[in-house]
Coordinates of C-alpha atoms and ligand atoms in Angstrom, one line a residue:
M120 CA -23.8 -21.7 11.9
D121 CA -24.5 -18.4 10.1
S122 CA -23.1 -15.3 11.7
A123 CA -26.7 -14.2 13.1
R124 CA -27.0 -17.3 15.3
A125 CA -23.0 -16.8 16.8
L126 CA -25.0 -14.2 18.5
S127 CA -27.8 -16.0 20.1
D128 CA -26.5 -16.4 23.5
V129 CA -24.7 -13.1 23.7
K130 CA -25.2 -11.3 27.1
P131 CA -25.7 -7.5 26.7
T132 CA -22.8 -6.5 28.7
S133 CA -19.1 -5.6 28.8
F134 CA -16.9 -8.7 29.0
W135 CA -14.2 -6.7 31.2
L136 CA -16.8 -5.6 33.9
E137 CA -18.5 -9.0 34.4
D138 CA -15.2 -9.8 36.1
P139 CA -15.6 -11.6 39.4
G140 CA -13.0 -9.5 40.7
R141 CA -15.1 -6.1 40.3
P142 CA -14.8 -4.6 43.6
E143 CA -17.8 -3.5 45.9
A144 CA -18.4 0.4 45.4
L145 CA -17.6 2.5 48.2
P146 CA -19.9 4.6 50.4
A147 CA -21.3 8.0 49.0
L148 CA -20.2 11.2 50.3
V149 CA -22.8 12.2 53.1
G150 CA -22.3 15.3 54.8
D151 CA -19.8 18.4 54.2
T152 CA -16.2 17.7 54.1
T153 CA -12.8 19.5 52.6
C154 CA -9.8 18.8 50.8
D155 CA -6.8 20.3 48.8
L156 CA -8.1 18.6 45.8
L157 CA -11.2 17.5 44.7
V158 CA -11.3 14.9 41.1
V159 CA -14.5 14.4 39.7
G160 CA -15.0 11.6 37.6
G161 CA -13.9 7.7 38.1
G162 CA -12.2 6.4 34.8
Y163 CA -8.7 6.7 34.0
S164 CA -8.7 10.6 33.9
G165 CA -9.6 10.8 37.2
L166 CA -7.8 7.9 39.0
W167 CA -4.8 8.9 37.2
T168 CA -5.1 12.6 38.7
A169 CA -5.6 11.3 41.8
L170 CA -2.8 8.7 42.2
L171 CA -0.2 11.5 40.7
A172 CA -1.2 14.1 43.0
K173 CA 0.0 12.3 45.7
E174 CA 2.9 11.2 44.3
R175 CA 3.7 14.6 43.5
D176 CA 2.9 15.5 47.1
P177 CA 2.0 12.7 49.5
S178 CA 0.6 15.4 52.2
Q179 CA -2.2 16.6 49.8
D180 CA -6.1 15.6 51.1
V181 CA -7.3 14.1 47.8
V182 CA -10.9 13.2 47.3
L183 CA -12.6 11.6 44.6
V184 CA -16.2 11.6 43.5
E185 CA -17.7 9.2 40.9
A186 CA -21.3 9.4 39.4
D187 CA -21.5 5.6 39.5
E188 CA -19.0 3.2 40.2
V189 CA -15.6 3.6 39.6
G190 CA -14.6 2.2 35.8
W191 CA -18.3 1.5 34.7
A192 CA -18.2 3.7 32.0
A193 CA -15.9 4.1 28.9
S194 CA -12.9 2.8 31.1
G195 CA -14.6 -0.6 31.9
R196 CA -15.9 -1.3 28.5
N197 CA -12.7 0.2 25.9
G198 CA -10.7 -2.4 23.8
G199 CA -7.5 -2.2 26.3
F200 CA -5.1 -0.9 23.4
C201 CA -3.2 1.4 25.5
A202 CA -1.4 3.5 22.9
A203 CA 1.6 5.6 23.4
S204 CA 0.4 8.1 21.4
L205 CA -1.4 11.5 22.5
T206 CA -2.5 12.4 19.1
H207 CA -5.2 9.6 18.0
G208 CA -2.6 8.0 15.7
F209 CA 0.7 9.3 14.4
G210 CA -1.0 10.6 10.8
N211 CA -3.5 13.0 12.8
G212 CA -0.5 14.5 14.9
L213 CA 1.3 15.0 11.8
Q214 CA -1.7 16.9 10.1
R215 CA -2.2 18.9 13.4
W216 CA 0.8 19.6 15.1
P217 CA 4.2 18.6 12.7
A218 CA 6.2 21.0 14.6
E219 CA 5.8 19.6 17.6
L220 CA 4.9 16.0 16.8
N221 CA 8.6 14.7 17.5
R222 CA 8.2 15.9 21.1
L223 CA 4.7 14.5 21.0
E224 CA 5.6 11.1 20.5
E225 CA 8.6 11.1 22.8
L226 CA 6.3 12.3 25.4
G227 CA 3.7 9.6 24.1
R228 CA 6.3 6.8 25.2
A229 CA 7.3 8.1 28.1
N230 CA 3.9 7.9 29.1
L231 CA 3.5 4.8 28.1
D232 CA 6.4 3.3 30.0
A233 CA 5.2 5.8 32.9
I234 CA 2.0 3.3 32.7
E235 CA 4.2 0.6 32.5
D236 CA 6.4 1.6 35.5
A237 CA 3.0 1.8 37.6
V238 CA 1.5 -1.3 36.6
K239 CA 4.9 -3.0 38.3
K240 CA 5.2 -0.4 41.0
Y241 CA 1.3 -0.7 42.1
D242 CA 1.3 -4.2 41.2
L243 CA -1.7 -3.6 39.1
D244 CA -3.4 -7.0 38.1
C245 CA -4.6 -5.9 34.9
E246 CA -2.8 -8.4 32.1
W247 CA -0.5 -5.9 30.5
E248 CA 1.5 -7.3 27.5
R249 CA 3.3 -4.7 25.4
T250 CA 2.7 -6.9 22.3
G251 CA 2.8 -3.9 19.9
E252 CA -0.2 -3.6 17.0
I253 CA 0.1 -4.2 13.4
D254 CA -2.4 -2.1 11.6
V255 CA -3.8 -4.4 8.2
A256 CA -4.4 -3.6 4.7
T257 CA -7.6 -5.1 3.7
E258 CA -7.9 -2.9 0.8
P259 CA -5.1 -2.3 -2.2
H260 CA -5.3 1.0 -1.5
Q261 CA -4.4 1.0 2.2
L262 CA -1.2 -0.9 1.4
D263 CA 0.3 2.2 -0.5
E264 CA -1.1 4.1 2.7
L265 CA 0.9 2.1 5.0
H266 CA 3.6 2.4 3.3
E267 CA 3.4 6.3 3.2
V268 CA 2.6 6.2 6.8
A269 CA 5.8 3.9 7.5
E270 CA 8.1 6.1 5.4
A271 CA 6.7 9.2 7.3
L272 CA 7.1 7.4 10.9
A273 CA 11.0 6.8 9.6
E274 CA 11.6 10.3 9.1
H275 CA 10.7 11.1 12.3
G276 CA 12.8 8.5 13.7
L277 CA 9.9 6.2 14.7
A278 CA 10.8 2.3 13.6
T279 CA 8.0 0.0 12.1
T280 CA 7.8 -3.4 10.4
V281 CA 6.1 -3.2 7.3
L282 CA 4.8 -7.0 6.3
D283 CA 3.7 -8.1 3.2
A284 CA 0.8 -10.5 2.9
D285 CA 2.7 -13.6 3.7
Q286 CA 4.4 -12.0 6.9
V287 CA 1.3 -10.5 8.4
R288 CA 0.0 -14.0 7.7
R289 CA 1.8 -15.8 9.5
E290 CA 1.4 -13.4 12.6
V291 CA -2.6 -13.5 12.0
D292 CA -3.9 -15.8 9.7
S293 CA -6.8 -13.9 7.4
P294 CA -7.8 -14.1 3.6
T295 CA -8.5 -10.3 4.0
F296 CA -5.2 -9.4 4.9
L297 CA -3.0 -7.7 2.2
G298 CA -0.2 -6.4 4.4
G299 CA 0.8 -5.0 7.6
L300 CA 2.4 -2.3 9.5
W301 CA 3.7 -3.2 12.6
D302 CA 4.4 -1.1 15.8
R303 CA 6.4 -3.4 18.3
D304 CA 6.5 -1.3 21.1
G305 CA 4.0 1.7 21.0
V306 CA 1.1 0.0 21.8
A307 CA 0.0 -2.3 25.0
M308 CA -2.8 -4.9 25.9
V309 CA -4.7 -4.4 28.8
H310 CA -8.0 -5.5 30.8
P311 CA -9.0 -2.2 30.5
A312 CA -11.8 -2.8 33.8
K313 CA -8.8 -4.1 36.0
L314 CA -6.7 -1.1 35.3
A315 CA -9.3 1.5 36.7
W316 CA -9.9 -1.4 39.7
G317 CA -6.0 -1.6 40.1
L318 CA -6.1 2.3 39.7
K319 CA -8.3 2.4 42.6
K320 CA -7.1 0.0 44.7
A321 CA -3.7 2.4 44.3
C322 CA -5.1 5.6 45.0
L323 CA -6.7 3.9 48.4
R324 CA -3.4 2.8 49.3
Q325 CA -2.1 6.1 48.8
G326 CA -4.9 7.9 51.2
V327 CA -7.0 8.7 48.2
R328 CA -10.5 9.4 49.7
I329 CA -12.9 8.0 47.2
H330 CA -16.8 8.2 47.3
E331 CA -18.9 6.3 44.7
R332 CA -22.5 7.1 43.8
T333 CA -21.7 10.5 44.3
K334 CA -22.7 12.8 41.3
A335 CA -21.3 16.4 41.7
L336 CA -24.2 18.4 40.7
T337 CA -22.9 22.0 41.1
L338 CA -19.4 23.7 41.0
V339 CA -19.4 27.3 42.3
E340 CA -16.7 29.3 43.6
H341 CA -16.3 29.2 47.3
G342 CA -13.7 31.8 49.3
T343 CA -10.5 31.2 48.1
G344 CA -11.5 28.1 46.3
M345 CA -14.9 25.9 45.3
A346 CA -17.5 24.6 46.7
V347 CA -19.3 21.4 44.8
R348 CA -22.9 20.2 45.7
T349 CA -23.3 16.1 45.9
P350 CA -26.7 14.6 46.6
Y351 CA -26.3 14.1 50.4
G352 CA -22.9 16.5 50.8
R353 CA -20.9 19.2 50.0
V354 CA -16.9 19.3 49.3
F355 CA -15.1 22.5 49.6
A356 CA -11.8 22.1 47.9
R357 CA -8.7 24.3 47.3
R358 CA -8.7 22.7 43.8
V359 CA -11.2 20.9 41.5
A360 CA -9.9 18.6 38.6
L361 CA -12.6 17.2 36.3
G362 CA -12.2 14.0 34.4
T363 CA -15.8 13.6 33.6
N364 CA -14.8 12.4 29.5
V365 CA -17.9 12.5 27.5
F366 CA -20.6 13.2 30.4
P367 CA -21.6 17.0 30.6
S368 CA -19.3 18.9 31.8
L369 CA -19.8 20.7 35.1
L370 CA -18.5 24.0 32.8
K371 CA -20.9 24.5 30.2
R372 CA -18.4 26.3 28.2
V373 CA -16.9 22.8 27.7
R374 CA -19.8 20.8 26.6
P375 CA -20.1 22.2 22.6
Y376 CA -16.7 20.9 22.3
I377 CA -17.5 17.2 22.6
V378 CA -20.1 14.7 21.0
P379 CA -20.9 11.5 22.4
V380 CA -19.9 8.9 19.8
Y381 CA -21.2 5.3 20.2
D382 CA -18.6 2.0 19.5
Y383 CA -19.6 -1.3 20.2
A384 CA -17.7 -4.4 20.5
L385 CA -18.3 -7.9 20.7
M386 CA -16.0 -11.2 22.5
T387 CA -16.1 -14.4 21.5
E388 CA -16.0 -17.6 23.8
P389 CA -12.4 -19.1 24.4
L390 CA -10.8 -20.6 21.5
N391 CA -9.8 -24.1 22.2
D392 CA -6.2 -25.1 20.8
E393 CA -7.3 -26.0 17.2
Q394 CA -8.9 -22.5 16.6
M395 CA -6.0 -20.7 18.0
A396 CA -3.7 -22.8 15.7
A397 CA -5.9 -21.8 12.8
V398 CA -5.8 -18.4 13.5
G399 CA -1.6 -18.1 14.8
W400 CA -1.2 -15.5 16.7
R401 CA 1.5 -16.2 18.6
G402 CA 2.8 -12.9 19.1
R403 CA -0.7 -11.3 20.6
Q404 CA -0.6 -8.1 19.0
G405 CA -3.4 -5.8 18.8
L406 CA -4.8 -5.6 15.2
G407 CA -6.6 -2.6 13.8
D408 CA -7.8 -2.5 10.1
S409 CA -6.9 0.6 7.9
A410 CA -10.6 1.7 6.3
N411 CA -12.1 5.2 7.7
Q412 CA -14.7 2.8 9.6
F413 CA -12.1 0.5 11.0
H414 CA -12.1 -2.6 13.1
Y415 CA -10.1 -3.1 16.2
F416 CA -9.1 -6.9 17.3
R417 CA -7.3 -8.3 20.1
L418 CA -6.8 -11.8 22.3
S419 CA -8.2 -11.6 25.9
A420 CA -6.0 -13.7 28.7
D421 CA -8.0 -16.7 28.3
N422 CA -7.9 -16.5 24.3
R423 CA -11.4 -15.5 23.2
I424 CA -11.2 -12.7 20.4
L425 CA -12.7 -9.2 21.0
W426 CA -13.6 -7.8 17.7
G427 CA -15.3 -4.2 17.7
G428 CA -15.5 -0.9 16.1
Y429 CA -16.6 0.0 12.5
D430 CA -20.1 1.2 13.4
A431 CA -19.7 4.5 14.8
I432 CA -22.9 6.2 15.8
Y433 CA -23.9 9.6 16.9
H434 CA -27.8 10.2 18.4
Y435 CA -29.4 13.4 17.1
G436 CA -29.4 15.7 20.2
G437 CA -26.2 14.0 21.9
K438 CA -27.4 12.4 25.0
V439 CA -25.7 9.6 26.9
R440 CA -28.2 7.0 27.5
A441 CA -28.0 3.7 28.8
E442 CA -30.4 2.5 26.2
H443 CA -27.8 3.1 23.2
D444 CA -25.4 0.6 24.6
Q445 CA -27.0 -2.1 22.4
R446 CA -27.5 -2.0 18.6
P447 CA -28.4 -5.5 16.9
D448 CA -28.1 -4.2 13.7
T449 CA -24.3 -3.4 14.6
F450 CA -23.7 -6.6 16.1
R451 CA -25.1 -8.5 13.6
T452 CA -23.0 -6.2 11.5
L453 CA -19.7 -6.6 13.5
S454 CA -20.6 -10.7 13.6
R455 CA -20.9 -11.3 10.1
Q456 CA -17.4 -9.0 9.0
F457 CA -15.6 -11.4 11.6
F458 CA -16.6 -14.4 10.0
E459 CA -15.4 -12.9 6.8
T460 CA -12.4 -12.2 8.7
F461 CA -11.8 -15.6 10.0
P462 CA -13.3 -17.7 8.3
Q463 CA -11.4 -20.7 10.0
L464 CA -13.6 -20.1 13.1
E465 CA -16.7 -20.9 11.7
G466 CA -18.9 -22.2 14.6
V467 CA -17.2 -19.9 17.2
R468 CA -20.0 -18.0 19.2
F469 CA -20.2 -14.6 20.9
T470 CA -20.5 -14.7 24.3
H471 CA -20.7 -10.7 24.9
A472 CA -22.2 -7.5 23.2
W473 CA -21.8 -4.1 24.3
G474 CA -21.3 -0.3 23.3
G475 CA -20.6 2.8 25.2
A476 CA -20.1 6.4 24.6
I477 CA -16.7 8.1 23.1
D478 CA -16.1 11.3 23.7
T479 CA -15.6 12.8 20.3
C480 CA -13.7 16.1 19.8
S481 CA -13.3 17.6 16.2
R482 CA -9.6 17.0 16.5
F483 CA -9.9 13.7 18.2
S484 CA -7.4 14.3 20.5
A485 CA -7.8 15.5 24.4
F486 CA -8.0 19.3 25.1
F487 CA -7.2 21.3 28.6
D488 CA -8.0 24.4 30.2
T489 CA -8.8 25.9 33.5
A490 CA -11.7 28.1 34.5
H491 CA -12.4 30.0 38.0
H492 CA -9.0 32.0 37.9
G493 CA -7.1 28.6 37.8
R494 CA -8.8 26.8 40.5
V495 CA -10.2 24.2 38.2
A496 CA -8.8 22.3 35.4
Y497 CA -10.0 19.9 32.8
A498 CA -9.2 17.5 30.2
A499 CA -11.8 15.6 27.7
G500 CA -12.0 14.8 24.2
F501 CA -9.7 11.6 24.2
T502 CA -12.0 10.4 21.0
G503 CA -11.2 6.7 21.0
L504 CA -7.6 7.0 22.2
G505 CA -7.9 7.4 25.8
V506 CA -6.4 4.2 27.3
G507 CA -2.7 5.4 27.7
A508 CA -3.5 9.2 27.0
T509 CA -5.6 10.1 29.7
R510 CA -2.6 9.6 31.9
F511 CA -0.8 12.5 30.0
G512 CA -3.6 14.6 30.3
A513 CA -4.0 14.0 34.1
E514 CA -0.5 15.5 34.4
V515 CA -1.5 18.1 32.2
M516 CA -4.7 19.0 34.8
L517 CA -2.2 19.5 37.6
D518 CA 1.0 21.1 36.0
L519 CA -2.2 23.4 35.2
L520 CA -3.6 23.6 38.4
S521 CA -0.2 24.2 40.1
G522 CA 0.1 27.3 38.1
E523 CA 3.5 26.5 36.6
R524 CA 4.6 26.7 33.4
T525 CA 5.9 23.0 32.4
E526 CA 7.2 21.6 29.0
R527 CA 3.6 20.3 28.5
T528 CA 1.4 23.2 29.3
E529 CA 3.8 25.1 26.7
L530 CA 2.5 22.9 24.0
E531 CA 0.7 23.9 21.4
M532 CA -1.8 20.8 21.8
V533 CA -2.2 21.8 25.3
R534 CA -2.7 25.6 24.7
K535 CA -5.0 25.7 21.9
K536 CA -8.2 24.1 21.5
P537 CA -10.1 22.4 18.8
L538 CA -13.4 23.7 16.9
P539 CA -16.6 23.5 18.9
F540 CA -19.4 21.4 17.1
P541 CA -22.4 23.4 15.4
P542 CA -25.6 23.1 17.5
E543 CA -28.4 20.9 16.5
P544 CA -30.0 20.5 13.8
V545 CA -26.7 21.2 11.7
R546 CA -24.4 19.0 14.4
W547 CA -26.3 15.9 13.1
A548 CA -26.5 16.9 9.5
G549 CA -22.8 17.5 9.7
I550 CA -22.3 14.6 11.5
E551 CA -24.2 12.1 9.0
L552 CA -23.0 13.6 6.0
T553 CA -19.5 12.9 7.2
R554 CA -20.0 9.4 8.1
W555 CA -21.7 8.7 4.7
S556 CA -19.2 10.2 2.9
L557 CA -16.7 8.1 5.0
D558 CA -18.1 5.0 4.0
R559 CA -17.8 6.1 0.6
A560 CA -14.6 6.9 0.7
D561 CA -13.9 3.0 1.8
R562 CA -15.8 1.6 -0.7
R563 CA -14.1 3.8 -3.6
G564 CA -10.4 3.2 -3.4
G565 CA -10.0 5.6 0.0
R566 CA -11.1 8.7 -2.6
R567 CA -12.3 11.4 -0.6
N568 CA -15.3 13.5 -1.6
L569 CA -15.2 17.3 -1.5
W570 CA -17.2 17.6 2.0
L571 CA -14.5 15.5 3.4
R572 CA -11.8 17.5 1.6
T573 CA -13.1 20.9 3.0
L574 CA -13.4 19.4 6.4
D575 CA -9.7 18.5 5.8
R576 CA -8.4 21.8 5.2
L577 CA -10.6 23.1 8.1
G578 CA -8.6 20.8 10.4
L579 CA -11.9 19.1 11.2
G580 CA -13.3 15.6 11.3
F581 CA -15.3 13.0 13.0
D582 CA -13.8 9.7 14.1
S583 CA -14.2 7.0 17.3
Ligands
FAD834 C1 -16.5 0.8 23.1 C2 -15.0 1.4 23.4 C3 -13.8 1.3 23.1 C4 -12.6 1.7 23.2 N1 -11.6 1.4 23.0 C5 -10.3 2.1 23.4 C6 -9.1 1.2 22.9 O1 -8.9 0.2 22.6 N2 -8.1 2.3 23.3 C7 -8.0 3.5 23.6 O2 -7.3 4.0 24.2 N3 -9.3 3.7 24.1 C8 -10.7 3.6 24.0 N4 -11.7 4.3 24.2 C9 -11.6 5.2 24.8 C10 -11.3 5.2 26.5 O3 -12.0 4.1 26.8 C11 -11.3 6.8 27.0 O4 -10.9 7.6 26.5 C12 -11.0 6.7 28.4 O5 -11.7 5.2 29.0 C13 -11.6 7.8 28.9 O6 -10.9 7.4 30.4 P1 -12.0 8.7 31.3 O7 -11.5 8.7 32.7 O8 -11.6 10.2 30.7 O9 -13.7 8.8 31.2 P2 -14.8 7.6 31.9 O10 -14.3 6.4 31.8 O11 -16.0 7.7 30.8 O12 -14.9 8.0 33.2 C14 -15.7 9.6 33.5 C15 -16.2 9.1 34.8 O13 -16.6 10.4 35.3 C16 -18.0 10.6 35.9 N5 -18.9 11.4 36.0 C17 -19.2 11.9 35.3 N6 -19.8 13.1 35.8 C18 -19.5 13.1 36.5 C19 -20.1 13.9 37.7 N7 -20.7 15.3 37.3 N8 -19.9 13.7 39.1 C20 -19.1 12.6 39.3 N9 -18.8 11.5 38.5 C21 -18.9 11.9 36.9 C22 -18.8 9.2 34.9 O14 -19.6 8.6 36.1 C23 -17.4 8.0 34.5 O15 -16.9 7.1 35.6 C24 -12.6 3.2 23.5 C25 -14.0 3.9 24.4 C26 -15.3 3.1 24.1 C27 -16.8 3.2 24.5

């Protein structure tokens, strides 16, 4: 069977969101209400903010409004790699915040541990597996880079295991793997939609009032607090936290910092015992390859393989649109690359193919601030690594709204913002040139051209 035929029966939807456990949407807000804290957005950012606000002060009245359904967007369609890194990986953190990277790494590990604790405490049924991740090299120059990263990690007291080709293939077998770097503890695999739904349930149990199909339309000052208009009502809140990710922020000034970048994934049918034996993968780690245009892949609880990444697509004008969620060209590319990686799985079929928008900012890791005299806080720009980091972002938003200086609010990463993207058409041209250059670098032994080197010097970039 050729790789295109393996796609002939795919459903154009996120495998994770199709789960029979998907909860019913809660009723929209009708009429006016007041609260201490209004959270806008029902992805991980908003859900963690609401839950942690209740943990900090159970007597607070917390309302969460979600434009569609809890978890329908990035939180319900991602790869489910829940990483400790708050900086879109160690390398990006080292480049941008070398002086505070040790602390950021510690805070990130503590954040991942806290998520694991919450999974137990609230009985979040999200298929949590702290398996770690192996980054594999598929080109000789990537092997050198993995060794360099391992050394830099060791200098910062972070233990990883370098694997040669035989060792990595004993973990997960592919003829394309030349070596790997195994972080055994810093990443967990989750069922992303179940994590969002579990958090929703936990919020409700703690007394958060959630309204779905309730888009926040406007945000204005009102007395000593804020007023938010929704299609059928209004919320008067003392404080507001915005967890709206890639969607147009209610604060216009935040918009130039984020561009929607579409990322795509395929899910196979469940592998049978023979197919599982042919790939090994007894450690069930998450895997990523090390090119600029990288793949991420992992097993689901029922032994399907999720295979995603590679293309990162920006559409001129930067709109989030449902029609961008499907991209047959990308699915064909992903399918071909899947069978190049796992030729022993010839005959396996894909059952689901989907995409989603990533809130890319020019430094690849979240930024934070307040507005309206400290009554509103936001966190955005997690780029492709927000499953874990959004919980940290929620803590930062709550710190900022409390007006207190904390270890988190004093971080340079929290105090400083990335450079905004230029307006169109320069934005589109710049992103396309960057994508072209990254692809070229992947094909030329990792060598970065003048454009990429200039961006590196300016601390700018484009990633998923
Ligand atoms: C295909 C894909 C794969 C990914 N893989 C990974 C991965 O493996 N690991 C990883 O760490 N990260 C990954 N990510 C990124 C990760 O999914 C996100 O960083 C994370 O889900 C962001 O959570 P969030 O709550 O900020 O955003 P979202 O989940 O997008 O939630 C934002 C919510 O706000 C709502 N909203 C927006 N505006 C309003 C409004 N005005 N009123 C009311 N509600 C509003 C939206 O409807 C939405 O539900 C991936 C993303 C994609 C798309």
